[in-house]
Amino acid sequence: MTLNRSHAYFTPEESLESERVSPIQHEYLQGQRVAMARKSKAPAILDHALNAYLFPIAAEIDHPLEG
């Protein structure tokens, strides 16, 4: 029987090695890798694009953007 890697225990070295190639950032916690939010650049790119679009509109209606 094979062990499902999502429940496997990793050494710190294994975790660091797999982190280098993973598109998702993980935290190493007691031998397990736990996925962290916002490793992907997509949310930040979307956030910047949305702010670039909304900032001139907010300026026209004299509404400060906060964030």
Coordinates of C-alpha atoms in Angstrom, one line a residue:
M1 CA 0.0 0.0 0.0
T2 CA 1.3 3.5 -0.9
L3 CA 1.1 6.4 1.4
N4 CA -0.8 9.4 0.1
R5 CA 1.7 12.3 -0.1
S6 CA -0.9 14.8 1.1
H7 CA -0.7 13.0 4.5
A8 CA 2.9 12.1 4.4
Y9 CA 5.6 13.4 6.7
F10 CA 8.4 15.4 5.2
T11 CA 11.8 16.1 6.5
P12 CA 12.7 19.8 6.5
E13 CA 15.1 19.2 3.5
E14 CA 12.3 17.5 1.5
S15 CA 9.9 20.3 2.3
L16 CA 12.4 23.0 1.1
E17 CA 13.2 21.1 -2.1
S18 CA 9.6 20.7 -3.0
E19 CA 8.9 24.3 -2.1
R20 CA 11.4 25.4 -4.8
V21 CA 9.2 23.9 -7.6
S22 CA 5.8 24.3 -6.1
P23 CA 3.4 27.0 -7.5
I24 CA 1.8 27.2 -4.0
Q25 CA 3.7 28.3 -0.9
H26 CA 3.6 25.9 2.0
E27 CA 4.4 26.2 5.7
Y28 CA 6.3 23.4 7.3
L29 CA 4.5 22.4 10.5
Q30 CA 5.4 19.3 12.5
G31 CA 6.5 17.3 9.4
Q32 CA 3.6 18.3 7.2
R33 CA 3.3 20.9 4.5
V34 CA 0.3 23.2 4.9
A35 CA -0.7 25.3 2.0
M36 CA -0.6 29.1 2.5
A37 CA -2.7 31.7 0.9
R38 CA -1.5 34.2 -1.8
K39 CA 1.7 32.6 -3.0
S40 CA 0.4 33.0 -6.5
K41 CA 1.2 36.3 -8.2
A42 CA -2.2 36.3 -9.9
P43 CA -4.1 37.9 -7.0
A44 CA -1.6 40.7 -6.7
I45 CA -1.6 41.4 -10.4
L46 CA -5.4 41.5 -10.4
D47 CA -5.4 43.8 -7.4
H48 CA -3.0 46.2 -9.1
A49 CA -5.0 46.1 -12.3
L50 CA -8.2 46.8 -10.5
N51 CA -6.7 49.7 -8.5
A52 CA -5.3 51.2 -11.7
Y53 CA -8.7 51.0 -13.2
L54 CA -10.7 52.3 -10.2
F55 CA -8.3 55.0 -9.0
P56 CA -9.1 57.5 -11.8
I57 CA -12.9 56.8 -11.4
A58 CA -12.6 57.4 -7.6
A59 CA -10.7 60.6 -8.2
E60 CA -13.4 61.9 -10.6
I61 CA -16.1 61.5 -7.9
D62 CA -13.7 62.7 -5.1
H63 CA -13.7 59.4 -3.3
P64 CA -10.5 58.3 -1.7
L65 CA -9.5 54.7 -2.3
E66 CA -8.3 52.9 0.8
G67 CA -6.6 49.6 0.9

